[in-house]
Amino acid sequence: ASEAEEKDLVIVGGGVAGYVAAIKAGQSGLKVACIEKRGTLGGTCLNVGCIPSKSLLNNSHLLHTIQHDTKNRGIEVGDIKLNLDVMMKAKDTSVQGLTKGVEFLFKKNNVEYIKGTGAFKDEHTIAVNLNDGGETEVKGKNIFIATGSESTPFPGLTINEENVITSTGAIALKKVPKKMVVIGGGIIGLEMGSVWSRLGSEVTVVEFLGQIGGPGMDQEISKQIQKMLAKQGMKFKLNTKVTKGDASAESIKINVEAAKGGKEELLDADVVLVAIGRRPYTAGLGLENIGLDVDERGRLVIDQEYRTKIPHIRAIGDVTFGPMLAHKAEEEGVAAVEFITKNYGHVNYNAIPSVMYTHPEVAWVGQNEQELKAQGVKYKIGSFPFSANSRAKTNLDTEGMVKFITDAETDRILGVHIVGPNAGEMIAEGTLALEYGASAEDVGRTSHAHPTLSEAFKEAAMAAYGKAIHY
Ligand code: FAD
Ligand code: NAD
């Protein structure tokens, strides 16, 4: 970077929030630089998160299907073997293709990419320790902090990413563990637990709450997916907390007890996955040099235009409020740039979908039943099982349901919850409906192609204001 030149925008962090903001800024004609220390672009999501985990989920599901679900389809296969090394290489190929793709998009959109670690020197200057050695400084009229998040550690269990692992170790194990204990039955625990369970591990998930999938997941749906995952071989200990762990010997000992106190038990495992959440990452960023604080959960405090208390410094993505999701980070990247270029940006936080990529998938948008009950909102439910859907039947993949929750008086959609094949793709329609303020009847009177899984979506909507035809 040239020290003299001041950029319109300097972004610290080249994850989804940062790289999307950089491209949008480049497209909008701003002079922009993005500082990333990892050596590759795309952040947690592309390098060690969304993308590698989905590659392993997809391929482990294929293996599981071939092992357990071919005979009844008239497909006879011979010896089936896992080649973990090749499966990991396939994952790496997907990751590399995508991170390089972002680098190409930087060039295409005139984004200056600085490989190094950035820290605030003053309110307009970032000092960069370059990955290749040496230092530089970049000045920005505007600065975005997009430094993301890291796994929350579990006290007493030191992560080595070999047998005491976070998701980063879980996407790179060199052999299939015999026994894996997963601490935390949230999205990471269930996705990565699924991968290793399908590849042959005996997986036990220990979850503090009374349901898996986190509090955002509708309780009815959570119960259903838990049954399905249990049928696939995963074990669950709900309302249970891990009190301590001892990884000093090869067989790791995990002490658990009932969340409300009482019954204790000792679990053993050869790998333990710590998946108790993620926390914002601002270490080494020099926030103290400019007097910026984080809140009690480590988040940078911002206003509705993503401004910190120093208005030309904004924060986006996992490092600030809201769900830690790549598509949320992406929306914020675009909106934050628009606040600079147009004084207006928009993200609808009520219509951000969540997807868990197990099989079947779980996806939802808007509010769930337990939230609406707590708020005293009067609602209606319309649901439709995939077992009554023609395409699911032809696919011999009929587990799950679509569930609409609508305002009892107006029929406006308040939430859509799906557990079933392809739920993650189907939720886009629910998100669009919510974004447009649609009623269930708007969806129910829209033609959906036959035979498709999305007919279950239409029929669940019909059930919310009237009756489904096929159930
Ligand atoms: P990050 O992606 O964490 O990027 C921040 C970047 O900043 C990092 O690359 C870091 O190296 C860099 N950085 C930090 N400090 C500095 C500094 N001082 N100088 C220079 N660079 C710095 N979300 C989904 O929506 N769908 C999924 O399927 C999904 N799967 C996931 C699976 C796993 C295993 C994990 C861990 C996460 C998953 N997520 C998923 C969440 C998603 O990865 C995050 O929400 C997303 O990456 C947030 O983007 P971000 O840009 O805010 O932060
Ligand atoms: P999470 O917050 O989703 O789940 C953590 C779970 O651990 C919670 O259910 C919590 O009750 C439980 N827990 C906490 N302490 C515990 C203890 N001592 N004993 C037992 N259970 C305990 O966090 P995560 O699964 O680690 O995921 C981190 C973030 O990454 C999330 O924000 C998630 O949205 C994101 N992510 C998203 C996807 C996706 O979109 N498909 C995939 C992976 C990760």
Coordinates of C-alpha atoms in Angstrom, one line a residue, residues 102-388:
V102 CA -12.7 -14.1 -4.3
E103 CA -9.1 -13.0 -5.0
F104 CA -10.0 -12.8 -8.7
L105 CA -13.1 -10.7 -7.8
F106 CA -10.9 -8.3 -5.9
K107 CA -8.8 -7.8 -9.0
K108 CA -11.8 -7.4 -11.2
N109 CA -13.3 -4.7 -8.9
N110 CA -10.0 -2.8 -8.1
V111 CA -9.8 -3.8 -4.5
E112 CA -6.3 -3.6 -3.0
Y113 CA -5.6 -6.8 -1.1
I114 CA -3.1 -6.4 1.7
K115 CA -1.9 -9.7 3.3
G116 CA -1.1 -8.9 6.9
T117 CA -2.4 -8.2 10.4
G118 CA -4.0 -4.8 10.9
A119 CA -4.2 -2.7 14.1
F120 CA -5.5 0.8 14.7
K121 CA -2.7 3.4 15.1
D122 CA -5.1 6.2 15.2
E123 CA -8.7 6.9 14.2
H124 CA -7.8 7.0 10.5
T125 CA -4.7 4.8 10.3
I126 CA -4.2 1.1 10.3
A127 CA -0.7 -0.2 10.9
V128 CA -0.2 -3.5 9.1
N129 CA 2.3 -6.3 9.9
L130 CA 2.7 -7.8 6.5
N131 CA 2.7 -11.6 6.2
D132 CA 5.8 -11.5 4.1
G133 CA 7.7 -9.4 6.6
G134 CA 7.9 -5.7 7.1
E135 CA 5.2 -3.2 8.0
T136 CA 3.1 -0.6 6.2
E137 CA 0.3 1.8 7.1
V138 CA -2.9 2.6 5.3
K139 CA -5.2 5.5 5.9
G140 CA -8.9 5.5 5.4
K141 CA -11.6 8.1 5.3
N142 CA -13.8 5.2 6.4
I143 CA -12.8 2.1 8.2
F144 CA -14.8 -1.2 8.6
I145 CA -13.9 -3.7 11.3
A146 CA -14.8 -7.1 9.9
T147 CA -12.6 -9.3 12.1
G148 CA -15.2 -12.1 12.7
S149 CA -15.3 -14.6 15.5
E150 CA -13.5 -17.5 17.1
S151 CA -14.7 -20.6 19.0
T152 CA -15.5 -20.1 22.6
P153 CA -13.1 -22.3 24.6
F154 CA -14.2 -24.7 27.3
P155 CA -12.3 -24.1 30.5
G156 CA -10.0 -26.9 31.4
L157 CA -9.9 -28.5 28.0
T158 CA -7.0 -27.1 26.0
I159 CA -7.6 -27.2 22.2
N160 CA -4.9 -29.0 20.2
E161 CA -7.1 -29.6 17.1
E162 CA -6.1 -33.2 17.2
N163 CA -8.0 -35.0 19.9
V164 CA -9.5 -31.9 21.7
I165 CA -10.9 -30.0 18.7
T166 CA -13.1 -27.1 17.6
S167 CA -14.8 -27.2 14.2
T168 CA -11.4 -26.4 12.6
G169 CA -10.0 -29.7 13.8
A170 CA -13.3 -31.5 13.0
I171 CA -13.0 -30.7 9.3
A172 CA -9.4 -32.1 9.2
L173 CA -9.2 -35.2 11.3
K174 CA -6.8 -37.7 9.9
K175 CA -8.7 -40.8 11.0
V176 CA -12.2 -41.7 12.0
P177 CA -12.4 -41.6 15.9
K178 CA -13.9 -44.6 17.5
K179 CA -15.8 -42.5 20.1
M180 CA -16.5 -38.8 19.8
V181 CA -18.1 -36.6 22.5
V182 CA -19.5 -33.4 21.3
I183 CA -19.9 -30.6 23.8
G184 CA -22.9 -28.5 22.6
G185 CA -25.8 -29.6 20.5
G186 CA -26.0 -26.4 18.4
I187 CA -25.5 -26.2 14.7
I188 CA -21.8 -27.0 14.7
G189 CA -22.2 -29.9 17.1
L190 CA -25.0 -31.5 14.9
E191 CA -23.4 -30.9 11.5
M192 CA -19.9 -32.1 12.5
G193 CA -21.3 -34.8 14.7
S194 CA -23.3 -36.0 11.7
V195 CA -20.2 -36.1 9.5
W196 CA -18.2 -38.3 11.9
S197 CA -21.2 -40.4 12.8
R198 CA -21.8 -41.2 9.2
L199 CA -18.1 -42.0 8.7
G200 CA -18.3 -44.5 11.6
S201 CA -17.7 -42.8 14.9
E202 CA -19.9 -43.4 17.9
V203 CA -21.0 -39.9 18.6
T204 CA -22.5 -38.6 21.8
V205 CA -23.8 -35.0 21.9
V206 CA -24.0 -33.4 25.3
E207 CA -26.4 -30.4 25.4
F208 CA -27.2 -28.1 28.3
L209 CA -30.6 -27.1 27.1
G210 CA -33.7 -29.3 26.8
Q211 CA -33.5 -29.3 23.0
I212 CA -30.9 -29.6 20.2
G213 CA -30.3 -27.0 17.5
G214 CA -30.3 -23.9 19.7
P215 CA -33.2 -21.8 20.9
G216 CA -34.0 -20.5 17.4
M217 CA -35.1 -23.9 16.2
D218 CA -38.9 -24.6 16.6
Q219 CA -39.3 -27.1 19.5
E220 CA -41.5 -29.5 17.5
I221 CA -39.0 -29.5 14.6
S222 CA -36.1 -30.0 17.0
K223 CA -37.8 -33.0 18.5
Q224 CA -38.3 -34.5 15.1
I225 CA -34.7 -34.0 13.8
Q226 CA -33.4 -35.4 17.1
K227 CA -35.3 -38.6 16.5
M228 CA -34.1 -38.8 12.9
L229 CA -30.4 -38.3 13.9
A230 CA -30.8 -40.8 16.7
K231 CA -32.1 -43.3 14.2
Q232 CA -28.9 -42.6 12.2
G233 CA -26.9 -43.6 15.3
M234 CA -26.1 -40.4 17.2
K235 CA -26.7 -40.4 20.9
F236 CA -28.0 -37.4 22.9
K237 CA -27.7 -36.2 26.4
L238 CA -30.0 -33.2 26.9
N239 CA -30.4 -31.1 30.0
T240 CA -26.9 -32.1 30.7
K241 CA -23.8 -30.0 31.3
V242 CA -20.2 -30.9 31.0
T243 CA -18.5 -29.9 34.2
K244 CA -14.9 -30.8 33.5
G245 CA -12.7 -32.7 31.1
D246 CA -9.4 -34.4 31.4
A247 CA -7.4 -35.0 28.2
S248 CA -4.1 -35.9 29.8
A249 CA -4.4 -39.6 28.8
E250 CA -5.2 -41.0 25.3
S251 CA -8.8 -41.8 26.5
I252 CA -10.3 -38.5 27.3
K253 CA -12.6 -38.3 30.4
I254 CA -15.6 -36.0 30.3
N255 CA -17.6 -35.4 33.5
V256 CA -21.2 -34.5 32.9
E257 CA -24.1 -33.8 35.2
A258 CA -27.8 -32.9 35.0
A259 CA -28.1 -29.2 34.1
K260 CA -30.1 -28.5 37.2
G261 CA -27.5 -30.4 39.4
G262 CA -27.6 -33.9 40.6
K263 CA -26.8 -37.1 38.6
E264 CA -23.2 -37.3 37.5
E265 CA -21.7 -39.5 34.8
L266 CA -18.3 -40.1 33.3
L267 CA -18.0 -40.3 29.5
D268 CA -14.9 -41.4 27.6
A269 CA -13.9 -40.5 24.1
D270 CA -10.9 -40.5 21.8
V271 CA -11.9 -37.1 20.4
V272 CA -13.8 -34.4 22.0
L273 CA -15.4 -31.6 19.9
V274 CA -16.0 -28.3 21.7
A275 CA -18.9 -26.6 20.0
I276 CA -20.4 -24.3 22.7
G277 CA -20.7 -21.2 20.5
R278 CA -18.4 -18.6 19.0
R279 CA -17.3 -15.2 20.3
P280 CA -16.3 -12.0 18.5
Y281 CA -12.7 -11.7 17.7
T282 CA -10.9 -8.4 18.2
A283 CA -7.6 -9.5 19.7
G284 CA -4.6 -7.4 18.6
L285 CA -6.8 -4.9 16.7
G286 CA -5.6 -2.0 18.9
L287 CA -9.1 -0.9 19.9
E288 CA -7.6 0.6 23.0
N289 CA -5.6 3.0 20.8
I290 CA -8.8 4.7 19.7
G291 CA -10.9 4.2 22.8
L292 CA -13.4 1.7 21.3
D293 CA -15.0 -0.7 23.7
V294 CA -16.7 -4.0 23.3
D295 CA -19.8 -5.1 25.3
E296 CA -20.0 -7.9 27.9
R297 CA -20.1 -10.5 25.1
G298 CA -17.1 -9.1 23.3
R299 CA -19.2 -7.4 20.5
L300 CA -18.4 -4.1 19.0
V301 CA -21.3 -1.7 19.8
I302 CA -22.8 -0.1 16.7
D303 CA -25.9 2.0 15.7
Q304 CA -28.4 1.1 13.0
E305 CA -25.9 2.4 10.3
Y306 CA -23.2 0.0 11.7
R307 CA -21.3 3.1 13.1
T308 CA -19.3 2.7 16.3
K309 CA -19.1 5.7 18.5
I310 CA -16.4 7.0 16.1
P311 CA -18.8 7.5 13.2
H312 CA -16.4 6.8 10.3
I313 CA -15.5 3.4 11.9
R314 CA -18.1 0.8 11.3
A315 CA -18.4 -2.9 12.4
I316 CA -20.1 -5.7 10.4
G317 CA -20.5 -9.5 10.5
D318 CA -19.7 -11.8 13.4
V319 CA -17.8 -9.2 15.3
T320 CA -21.0 -7.3 16.2
F321 CA -24.6 -8.0 17.1
G322 CA -27.0 -10.5 15.4
P323 CA -26.8 -14.1 14.2
M324 CA -23.3 -15.4 13.3
L325 CA -24.2 -16.3 9.8
A326 CA -22.4 -15.8 6.5
H327 CA -25.4 -14.4 4.6
K328 CA -26.1 -11.9 7.4
A329 CA -22.5 -10.8 7.2
E330 CA -22.8 -10.5 3.5
E331 CA -26.0 -8.3 3.7
E332 CA -24.2 -6.1 6.2
G333 CA -21.2 -5.7 4.0
V334 CA -23.4 -4.3 1.2
A335 CA -25.6 -2.2 3.4
A336 CA -22.6 -0.6 5.3
V337 CA -21.0 0.5 2.0
E338 CA -24.4 1.9 0.8
F339 CA -24.5 4.0 4.0
I340 CA -21.3 5.6 2.8
T341 CA -22.2 6.0 -0.9
K342 CA -26.0 6.7 -0.7
N343 CA -26.7 7.4 3.0
Y344 CA -29.1 4.5 2.9
G345 CA -28.7 0.8 3.4
H346 CA -31.1 -2.0 4.4
V347 CA -31.0 -5.4 6.1
N348 CA -34.3 -7.0 7.3
Y349 CA -33.2 -8.8 10.4
N350 CA -36.7 -10.4 10.7
A351 CA -36.1 -12.3 7.5
I352 CA -32.7 -14.0 7.8
P353 CA -33.0 -17.7 7.2
S354 CA -31.2 -20.3 9.2
V355 CA -30.2 -23.7 7.8
M356 CA -28.7 -26.8 9.4
Y357 CA -27.2 -29.0 6.8
T358 CA -27.8 -32.4 8.4
H359 CA -29.8 -35.0 6.6
P360 CA -32.6 -34.2 6.5
E361 CA -31.9 -30.5 6.6
V362 CA -33.6 -28.2 9.0
A363 CA -34.4 -24.6 7.9
W364 CA -36.4 -21.8 9.3
V365 CA -37.1 -18.1 8.9
G366 CA -39.1 -15.7 11.2
Q367 CA -40.4 -16.7 14.6
N368 CA -41.0 -20.1 16.1
E369 CA -43.9 -21.3 18.2
Q370 CA -42.2 -21.0 21.6
E371 CA -41.2 -17.4 20.9
L372 CA -44.7 -16.4 19.8
K373 CA -46.3 -18.1 22.9
A374 CA -43.9 -16.2 25.1
Q375 CA -45.0 -12.9 23.4
G376 CA -48.7 -13.9 23.8
V377 CA -49.3 -13.6 20.0
K378 CA -52.3 -15.4 18.6
Y379 CA -51.2 -17.6 15.8
K380 CA -52.3 -20.4 13.5
I381 CA -50.3 -23.5 12.3
G382 CA -50.4 -25.1 9.0
S383 CA -48.3 -28.2 8.4
F384 CA -47.7 -30.8 5.8
P385 CA -45.6 -34.0 6.0
F386 CA -43.2 -35.0 3.3
S387 CA -44.6 -38.5 3.6
A388 CA -47.7 -37.2 1.7

